[in-house]
Amino acid sequence: MYDVIIIGAGVCGAAIARELSRYQAKICVLEKEEDVCCGTSKANSAIVHAGYDAVTGTLKAKLNVRGNELMGGLSEELDFPFERNGSLVLCLNEAELPNLQALYDRGVANGVKELRILDKEEVLQMEPNITNDIVAALYAPTGGIVCPFGLNIALAENACANGVEFRFNTEVTQICKSEDGYELWTDQGTFRAKYVVNAAGVYADKFHNMVSEKKIHITARRGDYCLLDKEAGSHVHRTIFALPGKLGKGILVTPTVHGNLLVGPTAIDVEDKEGVNTTADGLAQVLEKAGMTVKNIPVRQVITSFAGLRAHEEGEDFMIGEAEDAPGFIDCAGIESPGIASCPAIGEMAAGILRDKMGLIEKDDFISTRQGIRNPNNLSMEERNVLIKENPAYGNIICRCEMVTEGEIIDAIRRPLGAKSLDGVKRRTRAGMGRCQSGFCSPRTMEILARECDMSMFDITKAGGNSKLVVGTNKDTV
């Protein structure tokens, strides 16, 4: 019997777990995939929105602004990449200036600080590659960019360090009310908890509807992206948006915290909640619409494309709170943009609900900090030489595109909630995220995984499940 079971190990589930780990409680996170950050949290725009877009008075507006405020301190505590690069919302038509002013007014009402409306000359001075059709722009200096993998992994590792149990490859199939809480049936057996937190992303409606007569419906909204090489990373320095439309903020162009350029997403509603395939039409739409706001995007430097799914709930707002007719069942549903920006505040809110309902007592020994994987590229030459002398694995480059060493990969595997797959290593170290997209480093990374995890190369997967990378009949030869 657990005090709390959290379904889902994305950024929201991990943020809630981390906040709950401040208290004396037995907590477990159930995740159907083989790792954290395998759903919406791994494939998104990685934007920490300032908070001017959400309708005033909604949870989206409140939690976006609060999450944005928390992100800087959280990145220092948990050692993940975050940068306040600022954002620009472009107005390309004088007839739309009232809409830009309305966005400014909404941002002020939401509590966003330092907002300004800039004229054409000011915008082009800031960003010379903005289209010459620019009329004006809303500038939000508090907007930022983050590594979503780093954020998610850091939250989960810190929760783990504070006693939260994580169960991977454990898919919840049914939830039933019991006398003292809930029973969760999974493909790995039955779990019991006094309270359940539903942080299951695009599947949150499925679990809510198992326990509540007041049904909800979540639509999987696919977003296609193009990622460009680091040579294109300085094409713009701030996150560039067009004025928002009915389906959201439209196609953005932004640098990433790792120096790439990211363009996207589309907004296409799909029935398949696993439908993360890109389409030629979707990617063409991304590049065409991005070219309307930013000129001369070096599209020949696209190194990969991908798609993610947003959990769009028909109520148009985050759903965070106890289900009315299911006491002890806490929804964290409909978390679409600005979910990444809001997740620290979502964690606070959901954990606060449970703290008050359960009368939780704070721990005296809560560990508030976490150290990320040591990156030799961030050290001086003298410090790097000392590190390599202590551990020669940090002098052995495995991924040449991203300059990732064997020492970093070993750390990624051995640390709490360590990597167990090629993608797990990639999310933690960036090995395989560079120009060649793991074309050269994957065999060497697999060798390290096999050695460190005591596995056969035949058992190593790209991303868990049946995604095996080596197949054949003569295992003795591998």
Short mmCIF file of C-alpha atoms in Angstrom, two decimals:
data_model
loop_
_atom_site.label_atom_id
_atom_site.label_comp_id
_atom_site.label_asym_id
_atom_site.label_seq_id
_atom_site.Cartn_x
_atom_site.Cartn_y
_atom_site.Cartn_z
CA MET A 1 0.00 0.00 0.00
CA TYR A 2 1.40 3.35 -1.08
CA ASP A 3 0.25 6.70 0.21
CA VAL A 4 0.36 8.13 -3.32
CA ILE A 5 0.76 6.57 -6.76
CA ILE A 6 1.51 8.88 -9.66
CA ILE A 7 0.67 7.63 -13.16
CA GLY A 8 3.18 9.00 -15.66
CA ALA A 9 6.84 10.02 -15.47
CA GLY A 10 6.79 13.02 -17.78
CA VAL A 11 7.67 16.51 -16.58
CA CYS A 12 4.40 16.93 -14.65
CA GLY A 13 4.52 13.51 -12.98
CA ALA A 14 8.18 14.04 -12.10
CA ALA A 15 7.56 17.58 -10.82
CA ILE A 16 4.72 16.36 -8.59
CA ALA A 17 6.88 13.47 -7.35
CA ARG A 18 9.71 15.84 -6.53
CA GLU A 19 7.44 18.23 -4.61
CA LEU A 20 5.74 15.37 -2.74
CA SER A 21 9.14 13.94 -1.79
CA ARG A 22 9.50 16.91 0.57
CA TYR A 23 7.01 15.15 2.86
CA GLN A 24 6.87 11.95 4.88
CA ALA A 25 4.94 9.67 2.55
CA LYS A 26 5.37 6.44 0.60
CA ILE A 27 5.21 7.44 -3.06
CA CYS A 28 5.46 5.45 -6.28
CA VAL A 29 5.52 6.54 -9.94
CA LEU A 30 4.19 4.06 -12.50
CA GLU A 31 5.40 4.53 -16.09
CA LYS A 32 4.48 2.32 -19.03
CA GLU A 33 7.68 3.15 -20.95
CA GLU A 34 11.22 2.11 -20.07
CA ASP A 35 12.36 5.54 -18.91
CA VAL A 36 11.22 8.98 -17.85
CA CYS A 37 10.51 11.58 -20.54
CA CYS A 38 9.11 9.22 -23.18
CA GLY A 39 5.86 10.97 -24.12
CA THR A 40 4.90 14.60 -24.70
CA SER A 41 7.81 15.72 -22.52
CA LYS A 42 10.43 14.47 -24.97
CA ALA A 43 9.04 16.05 -28.16
CA ASN A 44 8.00 19.68 -27.81
CA SER A 45 9.21 23.22 -28.41
CA ALA A 46 11.26 23.36 -25.16
CA ILE A 47 9.96 26.88 -24.55
CA VAL A 48 9.50 28.49 -21.14
CA HIS A 49 6.70 30.84 -22.16
CA ALA A 50 6.50 34.22 -20.46
CA GLY A 51 2.75 33.91 -19.81
CA TYR A 52 1.05 36.53 -22.01
CA ASP A 53 -0.89 34.11 -24.20
CA ALA A 54 -3.15 32.22 -21.77
CA VAL A 55 -6.57 33.70 -20.97
CA THR A 56 -6.46 35.77 -17.79
CA GLY A 57 -7.86 33.93 -14.79
CA THR A 58 -7.22 30.42 -16.13
CA LEU A 59 -4.94 27.87 -14.54
CA LYS A 60 -2.80 28.07 -17.67
CA ALA A 61 -2.19 31.78 -17.07
CA LYS A 62 -1.57 31.47 -13.34
CA LEU A 63 0.71 28.42 -13.50
CA ASN A 64 2.61 29.62 -16.58
CA VAL A 65 3.69 32.83 -14.87
CA ARG A 66 4.49 31.06 -11.61
CA GLY A 67 6.39 28.26 -13.38
CA ASN A 68 8.39 30.80 -15.37
CA GLU A 69 9.38 32.53 -12.12
CA LEU A 70 10.47 29.23 -10.56
CA MET A 71 12.44 27.88 -13.51
CA GLY A 72 15.65 29.85 -12.99
CA GLY A 73 16.10 28.80 -9.37
CA LEU A 74 15.09 25.24 -10.16
CA SER A 75 17.71 24.99 -12.92
CA GLU A 76 20.38 26.06 -10.43
CA GLU A 77 19.20 23.60 -7.77
CA LEU A 78 18.88 20.64 -10.11
CA ASP A 79 21.61 21.48 -12.65
CA PHE A 80 19.84 21.42 -16.01
CA PRO A 81 20.21 23.85 -18.96
CA PHE A 82 17.92 26.90 -18.97
CA GLU A 83 18.31 30.31 -20.56
CA ARG A 84 16.18 33.45 -20.54
CA ASN A 85 16.68 34.40 -24.17
CA GLY A 86 13.44 36.39 -24.47
CA SER A 87 10.68 36.06 -27.06
CA LEU A 88 9.16 38.18 -29.82
CA VAL A 89 5.58 37.92 -31.13
CA LEU A 90 5.52 39.43 -34.60
CA CYS A 91 2.79 41.56 -36.14
CA LEU A 92 3.09 41.57 -39.94
CA ASN A 93 0.03 43.64 -40.75
CA GLU A 94 -1.02 47.02 -39.39
CA ALA A 95 -4.60 45.80 -39.26
CA GLU A 96 -3.51 43.29 -36.59
CA LEU A 97 -1.91 45.87 -34.29
CA PRO A 98 -4.98 45.83 -32.00
CA ASN A 99 -4.46 42.07 -31.55
CA LEU A 100 -0.85 42.69 -30.55
CA GLN A 101 -1.96 45.34 -28.08
CA ALA A 102 -4.55 42.92 -26.68
CA LEU A 103 -1.79 40.34 -26.16
CA TYR A 104 0.28 42.93 -24.31
CA ASP A 105 -2.69 43.88 -22.13
CA ARG A 106 -3.38 40.22 -21.36
CA GLY A 107 0.25 39.68 -20.39
CA VAL A 108 0.15 42.65 -18.01
CA ALA A 109 -3.08 41.33 -16.48
CA ASN A 110 -1.46 37.91 -16.05
CA GLY A 111 1.48 39.44 -14.19
CA VAL A 112 4.16 39.10 -16.88
CA LYS A 113 6.97 41.55 -16.17
CA GLU A 114 8.93 43.83 -18.51
CA LEU A 115 6.67 43.43 -21.56
CA ARG A 116 7.17 45.99 -24.34
CA ILE A 117 5.81 46.61 -27.81
CA LEU A 118 8.65 47.36 -30.24
CA ASP A 119 8.51 49.10 -33.61
CA LYS A 120 9.98 47.72 -36.83
CA GLU A 121 13.42 49.32 -36.40
CA GLU A 122 13.82 48.05 -32.84
CA VAL A 123 12.88 44.51 -33.86
CA LEU A 124 15.26 44.40 -36.83
CA GLN A 125 18.06 45.79 -34.69
CA MET A 126 17.51 42.93 -32.25
CA GLU A 127 17.00 40.24 -34.90
CA PRO A 128 18.31 41.14 -38.39
CA ASN A 129 16.89 37.93 -39.89
CA ILE A 130 13.28 38.82 -39.08
CA THR A 131 11.16 39.34 -42.20
CA ASN A 132 11.14 42.86 -43.63
CA ASP A 133 7.34 42.73 -43.49
CA ILE A 134 7.50 43.25 -39.74
CA VAL A 135 5.31 46.09 -38.43
CA ALA A 136 5.74 45.68 -34.67
CA ALA A 137 6.40 42.99 -32.06
CA LEU A 138 5.63 42.14 -28.46
CA TYR A 139 8.90 41.62 -26.60
CA ALA A 140 8.95 39.44 -23.46
CA PRO A 141 12.43 39.37 -21.87
CA THR A 142 11.33 36.76 -19.31
CA GLY A 143 10.67 34.13 -21.98
CA GLY A 144 13.18 31.30 -22.03
CA ILE A 145 14.37 28.01 -23.46
CA VAL A 146 15.12 24.80 -21.59
CA CYS A 147 16.32 21.27 -22.20
CA PRO A 148 13.11 19.25 -21.65
CA PHE A 149 15.07 16.01 -21.21
CA GLY A 150 17.37 17.63 -18.66
CA LEU A 151 14.44 19.14 -16.77
CA ASN A 152 12.44 15.89 -16.66
CA ILE A 153 15.40 13.70 -15.72
CA ALA A 154 16.59 16.15 -13.05
CA LEU A 155 13.16 16.27 -11.39
CA ALA A 156 12.88 12.48 -11.41
CA GLU A 157 16.41 11.86 -10.14
CA ASN A 158 15.89 14.30 -7.27
CA ALA A 159 12.56 12.68 -6.39
CA CYS A 160 14.30 9.29 -6.43
CA ALA A 161 17.07 10.61 -4.17
CA ASN A 162 14.34 11.66 -1.74
CA GLY A 163 12.77 8.20 -1.58
CA VAL A 164 10.23 8.12 -4.42
CA GLU A 165 9.99 4.69 -6.06
CA PHE A 166 9.83 4.48 -9.86
CA ARG A 167 8.41 1.45 -11.67
CA PHE A 168 9.09 1.39 -15.42
CA ASN A 169 7.65 -0.91 -18.09
CA THR A 170 4.51 -0.93 -15.93
CA GLU A 171 1.34 -0.08 -17.79
CA VAL A 172 -1.82 0.67 -15.81
CA THR A 173 -4.74 -1.17 -17.39
CA GLN A 174 -7.54 -0.60 -14.88
CA ILE A 175 -8.27 1.48 -11.78
CA CYS A 176 -10.87 0.47 -9.22
CA LYS A 177 -12.05 2.16 -6.04
CA SER A 178 -11.37 0.19 -2.87
CA GLU A 179 -12.31 0.65 0.79
CA ASP A 180 -9.05 2.41 1.65
CA GLY A 181 -8.19 4.05 -1.67
CA TYR A 182 -7.63 2.62 -5.14
CA GLU A 183 -6.39 -0.57 -6.76
CA LEU A 184 -4.36 -0.14 -9.94
CA TRP A 185 -4.13 -3.18 -12.16
CA THR A 186 -1.05 -3.27 -14.35
CA ASP A 187 0.77 -5.68 -16.61
CA GLN A 188 3.21 -6.13 -13.72
CA GLY A 189 0.68 -6.92 -11.00
CA THR A 190 -1.68 -4.96 -8.76
CA PHE A 191 -0.73 -1.83 -6.83
CA ARG A 192 -2.72 -0.18 -4.04
CA ALA A 193 -2.72 3.46 -2.96
CA LYS A 194 -4.68 5.79 -0.74
CA TYR A 195 -4.39 8.54 -3.36
CA VAL A 196 -3.76 8.51 -7.10
CA VAL A 197 -2.35 11.32 -9.27
CA ASN A 198 -3.31 11.09 -12.91
CA ALA A 199 -0.42 12.64 -14.88
CA ALA A 200 -0.75 10.38 -17.91
CA GLY A 201 -0.57 12.97 -20.70
CA VAL A 202 -2.69 12.05 -23.73
CA TYR A 203 -4.05 9.05 -21.77
CA ALA A 204 -5.25 11.10 -18.78
CA ASP A 205 -8.86 10.97 -19.98
CA LYS A 206 -8.72 7.16 -20.07
CA PHE A 207 -7.84 6.95 -16.37
CA HIS A 208 -10.13 9.76 -15.27
CA ASN A 209 -13.07 8.09 -16.99
CA MET A 210 -12.36 4.81 -15.17
CA VAL A 211 -13.22 6.37 -11.81
CA SER A 212 -15.52 9.30 -12.61
CA GLU A 213 -18.99 9.57 -14.16
CA LYS A 214 -18.11 13.09 -15.33
CA LYS A 215 -16.24 12.13 -18.47
CA ILE A 216 -13.52 14.15 -20.16
CA HIS A 217 -12.02 13.84 -23.62
CA ILE A 218 -8.44 14.53 -24.62
CA THR A 219 -7.44 14.93 -28.24
CA ALA A 220 -3.89 14.10 -29.30
CA ARG A 221 -2.69 17.16 -31.23
CA ARG A 222 0.38 16.36 -33.31
CA GLY A 223 3.16 18.87 -33.84
CA ASP A 224 5.84 18.37 -36.51
CA TYR A 225 9.30 19.90 -36.04
CA CYS A 226 12.55 20.37 -37.93
CA LEU A 227 15.84 20.55 -36.04
CA LEU A 228 18.76 22.32 -37.71
CA ASP A 229 22.48 21.92 -37.21
CA LYS A 230 24.39 24.06 -34.73
CA GLU A 231 25.78 26.11 -37.61
CA ALA A 232 22.27 27.54 -37.91
CA GLY A 233 21.82 28.05 -34.17
CA SER A 234 22.58 31.78 -34.20
CA HIS A 235 20.19 32.61 -37.06
CA VAL A 236 17.94 34.09 -34.38
CA HIS A 237 18.78 34.69 -30.72
CA ARG A 238 15.27 34.94 -29.32
CA THR A 239 12.19 32.77 -29.72
CA ILE A 240 10.17 34.10 -32.64
CA PHE A 241 6.37 33.66 -32.76
CA ALA A 242 3.66 34.87 -35.09
CA LEU A 243 0.51 36.26 -33.53
CA PRO A 244 -1.44 33.34 -31.99
CA GLY A 245 -4.33 31.76 -33.88
CA LYS A 246 -7.20 29.40 -33.09
CA LEU A 247 -4.93 26.34 -32.74
CA GLY A 248 -2.27 28.01 -30.65
CA LYS A 249 0.94 29.92 -31.10
CA GLY A 250 1.64 28.66 -34.60
CA ILE A 251 5.06 27.97 -36.10
CA LEU A 252 7.96 29.28 -34.03
CA VAL A 253 11.65 29.65 -34.77
CA THR A 254 13.97 29.40 -31.78
CA PRO A 255 17.51 28.62 -30.75
CA THR A 256 17.90 25.71 -28.35
CA VAL A 257 19.93 25.64 -25.16
CA HIS A 258 22.36 23.32 -26.93
CA GLY A 259 22.99 25.68 -29.86
CA ASN A 260 20.72 24.24 -32.57
CA LEU A 261 17.83 25.95 -34.35
CA LEU A 262 14.32 24.50 -33.91
CA VAL A 263 11.36 25.20 -36.20
CA GLY A 264 7.75 24.09 -35.59
CA PRO A 265 5.21 22.86 -34.65
CA THR A 266 2.15 22.13 -36.71
CA ALA A 267 -1.16 21.52 -34.90
CA ILE A 268 -2.93 18.50 -36.36
CA ASP A 269 -5.53 16.57 -34.36
CA VAL A 270 -5.06 12.79 -34.66
CA GLU A 271 -6.97 9.80 -33.30
CA ASP A 272 -3.90 7.66 -32.58
CA LYS A 273 -2.47 8.53 -29.17
CA GLU A 274 0.83 7.01 -30.30
CA GLY A 275 0.78 8.77 -33.67
CA VAL A 276 4.12 10.56 -33.61
CA ASN A 277 4.97 9.95 -37.24
CA THR A 278 5.94 13.01 -39.25
CA THR A 279 4.40 13.71 -42.65
CA ALA A 280 5.81 15.38 -45.75
CA ASP A 281 2.90 17.84 -45.73
CA GLY A 282 3.44 18.67 -42.07
CA LEU A 283 7.16 19.33 -42.45
CA ALA A 284 6.58 21.39 -45.61
CA GLN A 285 4.06 23.46 -43.67
CA VAL A 286 6.59 24.02 -40.89
CA LEU A 287 9.26 25.38 -43.22
CA GLU A 288 6.84 27.43 -45.32
CA LYS A 289 5.22 29.19 -42.36
CA ALA A 290 8.52 29.71 -40.56
CA GLY A 291 9.78 31.51 -43.66
CA MET A 292 6.95 34.03 -43.28
CA THR A 293 8.45 35.34 -40.01
CA VAL A 294 12.17 34.63 -40.37
CA LYS A 295 13.97 35.04 -43.68
CA ASN A 296 16.77 32.94 -45.13
CA ILE A 297 16.31 29.96 -42.78
CA PRO A 298 19.09 27.55 -43.88
CA VAL A 299 16.79 24.60 -44.54
CA ARG A 300 19.63 22.56 -46.05
CA GLN A 301 21.01 22.30 -42.52
CA VAL A 302 18.04 20.32 -41.18
CA ILE A 303 19.57 17.28 -39.45
CA THR A 304 16.38 15.59 -38.26
CA SER A 305 12.62 15.94 -37.98
CA PHE A 306 10.27 14.63 -35.31
CA ALA A 307 6.72 14.96 -34.02
CA GLY A 308 5.18 15.14 -30.57
CA LEU A 309 1.65 14.96 -29.21
CA ARG A 310 -0.04 17.58 -27.04
CA ALA A 311 -2.88 16.62 -24.70
CA HIS A 312 -5.67 18.96 -25.72
CA GLU A 313 -8.70 18.89 -23.40
CA GLU A 314 -12.00 20.30 -24.65
CA GLY A 315 -12.25 22.73 -21.72
CA GLU A 316 -9.20 24.61 -23.09
CA ASP A 317 -7.54 24.76 -19.66
CA PHE A 318 -5.38 22.64 -17.39
CA MET A 319 -7.39 20.25 -15.18
CA ILE A 320 -5.67 20.02 -11.80
CA GLY A 321 -7.60 18.91 -8.76
CA GLU A 322 -9.59 16.15 -7.13
CA ALA A 323 -12.25 14.56 -9.31
CA GLU A 324 -15.64 15.61 -7.91
CA ASP A 325 -17.06 12.10 -7.62
CA ALA A 326 -13.80 10.23 -6.98
CA PRO A 327 -12.29 11.29 -3.65
CA GLY A 328 -8.54 10.83 -3.54
CA PHE A 329 -8.14 10.81 -7.33
CA ILE A 330 -6.18 13.91 -8.37
CA ASP A 331 -6.24 14.88 -12.03
CA CYS A 332 -3.33 16.57 -13.74
CA ALA A 333 -4.87 16.48 -17.20
CA GLY A 334 -5.04 18.53 -20.37
CA ILE A 335 -1.45 19.67 -19.94
CA GLU A 336 -0.56 21.12 -23.31
CA SER A 337 1.40 24.33 -24.00
CA PRO A 338 2.54 26.02 -21.77
CA GLY A 339 3.06 22.73 -19.90
CA ILE A 340 6.87 22.76 -19.85
CA ALA A 341 6.91 26.33 -18.49
CA SER A 342 4.20 25.52 -15.96
CA CYS A 343 5.48 22.19 -14.64
CA PRO A 344 7.28 23.55 -11.53
CA ALA A 345 4.06 25.31 -10.52
CA ILE A 346 1.95 22.28 -11.43
CA GLY A 347 4.14 20.25 -9.09
CA GLU A 348 3.61 22.79 -6.33
CA MET A 349 -0.15 22.89 -6.81
CA ALA A 350 -0.78 19.15 -7.01
CA ALA A 351 1.55 18.40 -4.10
CA GLY A 352 -0.13 21.17 -2.10
CA ILE A 353 -3.55 19.59 -2.65
CA LEU A 354 -2.29 16.25 -1.37
CA ARG A 355 -0.38 17.81 1.51
CA ASP A 356 -3.51 19.52 2.77
CA LYS A 357 -5.81 16.52 2.26
CA MET A 358 -3.40 14.03 3.82
CA GLY A 359 -1.94 16.25 6.54
CA LEU A 360 1.59 15.52 5.33
CA ILE A 361 4.57 16.48 7.47
CA GLU A 362 7.75 17.91 5.95
CA LYS A 363 10.96 15.90 6.14
CA ASP A 364 13.98 17.20 7.98
CA ASP A 365 16.36 15.62 5.49
CA PHE A 366 14.90 16.69 2.12
CA ILE A 367 17.64 16.91 -0.51
CA SER A 368 16.93 20.02 -2.59
CA THR A 369 19.87 19.82 -4.99
CA ARG A 370 21.07 17.44 -7.67
CA GLN A 371 24.30 17.32 -9.66
CA GLY A 372 24.04 16.56 -13.37
CA ILE A 373 26.44 14.55 -15.50
CA ARG A 374 29.89 16.07 -15.51
CA ASN A 375 30.70 17.51 -18.94
CA PRO A 376 34.43 17.90 -19.65
CA ASN A 377 33.62 20.51 -22.31
CA ASN A 378 32.51 22.86 -19.53
CA LEU A 379 35.88 22.61 -17.76
CA SER A 380 39.09 24.52 -18.28
CA MET A 381 41.89 22.62 -19.99
CA GLU A 382 43.66 22.23 -16.66
CA GLU A 383 40.54 20.89 -14.96
CA ARG A 384 39.86 18.56 -17.88
CA ASN A 385 43.36 17.13 -17.72
CA VAL A 386 42.97 16.46 -13.98
CA LEU A 387 39.64 14.72 -14.62
CA ILE A 388 41.07 12.54 -17.39
CA LYS A 389 44.04 11.62 -15.21
CA GLU A 390 41.61 10.53 -12.46
CA ASN A 391 39.34 8.70 -14.90
CA PRO A 392 40.70 8.05 -18.42
CA ALA A 393 37.15 7.30 -19.69
CA TYR A 394 36.59 11.08 -19.80
CA GLY A 395 39.34 11.30 -22.40
CA ASN A 396 37.72 8.77 -24.74
CA ILE A 397 35.39 10.57 -27.19
CA ILE A 398 32.46 8.37 -28.23
CA CYS A 399 30.18 10.87 -30.00
CA ARG A 400 32.29 13.22 -32.08
CA CYS A 401 29.39 15.44 -33.21
CA GLU A 402 28.56 16.41 -29.61
CA MET A 403 31.97 15.55 -28.11
CA VAL A 404 30.48 13.12 -25.58
CA THR A 405 32.94 10.95 -23.69
CA GLU A 406 32.79 7.40 -22.42
CA GLY A 407 32.89 8.77 -18.87
CA GLU A 408 29.68 10.72 -19.41
CA ILE A 409 27.91 7.70 -20.87
CA ILE A 410 28.99 5.50 -17.96
CA ASP A 411 27.71 8.16 -15.54
CA ALA A 412 24.38 8.29 -17.42
CA ILE A 413 23.99 4.52 -17.02
CA ARG A 414 25.12 4.24 -13.40
CA ARG A 415 23.31 7.21 -11.85
CA PRO A 416 19.86 6.96 -10.19
CA LEU A 417 17.21 6.01 -12.76
CA GLY A 418 20.08 5.44 -15.18
CA ALA A 419 19.85 4.94 -18.94
CA LYS A 420 18.96 1.45 -20.15
CA SER A 421 18.62 2.14 -23.90
CA LEU A 422 20.27 4.07 -26.70
CA ASP A 423 17.69 6.84 -26.43
CA GLY A 424 18.12 6.88 -22.66
CA VAL A 425 21.81 7.63 -23.13
CA LYS A 426 21.00 10.19 -25.81
CA ARG A 427 18.58 12.12 -23.61
CA ARG A 428 21.10 12.29 -20.77
CA THR A 429 24.32 12.99 -22.67
CA ARG A 430 23.32 14.09 -26.23
CA ALA A 431 25.34 11.22 -27.69
CA GLY A 432 23.62 10.69 -31.05
CA MET A 433 21.89 14.07 -31.23
CA GLY A 434 24.44 15.72 -33.49
CA ARG A 435 24.85 16.09 -37.22
CA CYS A 436 25.21 12.38 -37.98
CA GLN A 437 22.24 11.45 -35.75
CA SER A 438 24.09 8.52 -34.11
CA GLY A 439 25.28 7.12 -37.44
CA PHE A 440 28.81 6.63 -36.09
CA CYS A 441 28.55 6.55 -32.29
CA SER A 442 25.63 4.14 -31.77
CA PRO A 443 27.69 0.90 -32.01
CA ARG A 444 30.20 2.20 -29.47
CA THR A 445 27.45 3.41 -27.17
CA MET A 446 25.78 -0.01 -27.42
CA GLU A 447 29.05 -1.69 -26.44
CA ILE A 448 29.21 0.45 -23.29
CA LEU A 449 25.56 -0.30 -22.48
CA ALA A 450 26.13 -4.03 -22.93
CA ARG A 451 29.17 -3.95 -20.66
CA GLU A 452 27.72 -1.72 -17.95
CA CYS A 453 24.27 -3.38 -17.85
CA ASP A 454 25.61 -6.92 -18.32
CA MET A 455 23.44 -7.42 -21.40
CA SER A 456 23.87 -9.03 -24.76
CA MET A 457 23.95 -6.69 -27.75
CA PHE A 458 20.84 -8.59 -28.87
CA ASP A 459 18.98 -7.26 -25.81
CA ILE A 460 19.84 -3.59 -26.23
CA THR A 461 17.00 -1.45 -27.52
CA LYS A 462 16.66 1.98 -29.04
CA ALA A 463 13.81 2.93 -26.70
CA GLY A 464 12.69 -0.15 -24.78
CA GLY A 465 10.02 -2.66 -25.75
CA ASN A 466 10.62 -4.38 -29.07
CA SER A 467 12.91 -1.70 -30.50
CA LYS A 468 15.92 -4.04 -30.60
CA LEU A 469 18.86 -2.86 -32.65
CA VAL A 470 20.65 -6.15 -33.34
CA VAL A 471 18.69 -9.11 -34.68
CA GLY A 472 19.75 -12.51 -35.92
CA THR A 473 20.14 -16.11 -34.88
CA ASN A 474 23.81 -16.51 -34.00
CA LYS A 475 24.08 -14.54 -30.76
CA ASP A 476 27.50 -15.99 -30.01
CA THR A 477 29.03 -13.84 -32.75
CA VAL A 478 27.94 -10.54 -31.22
#
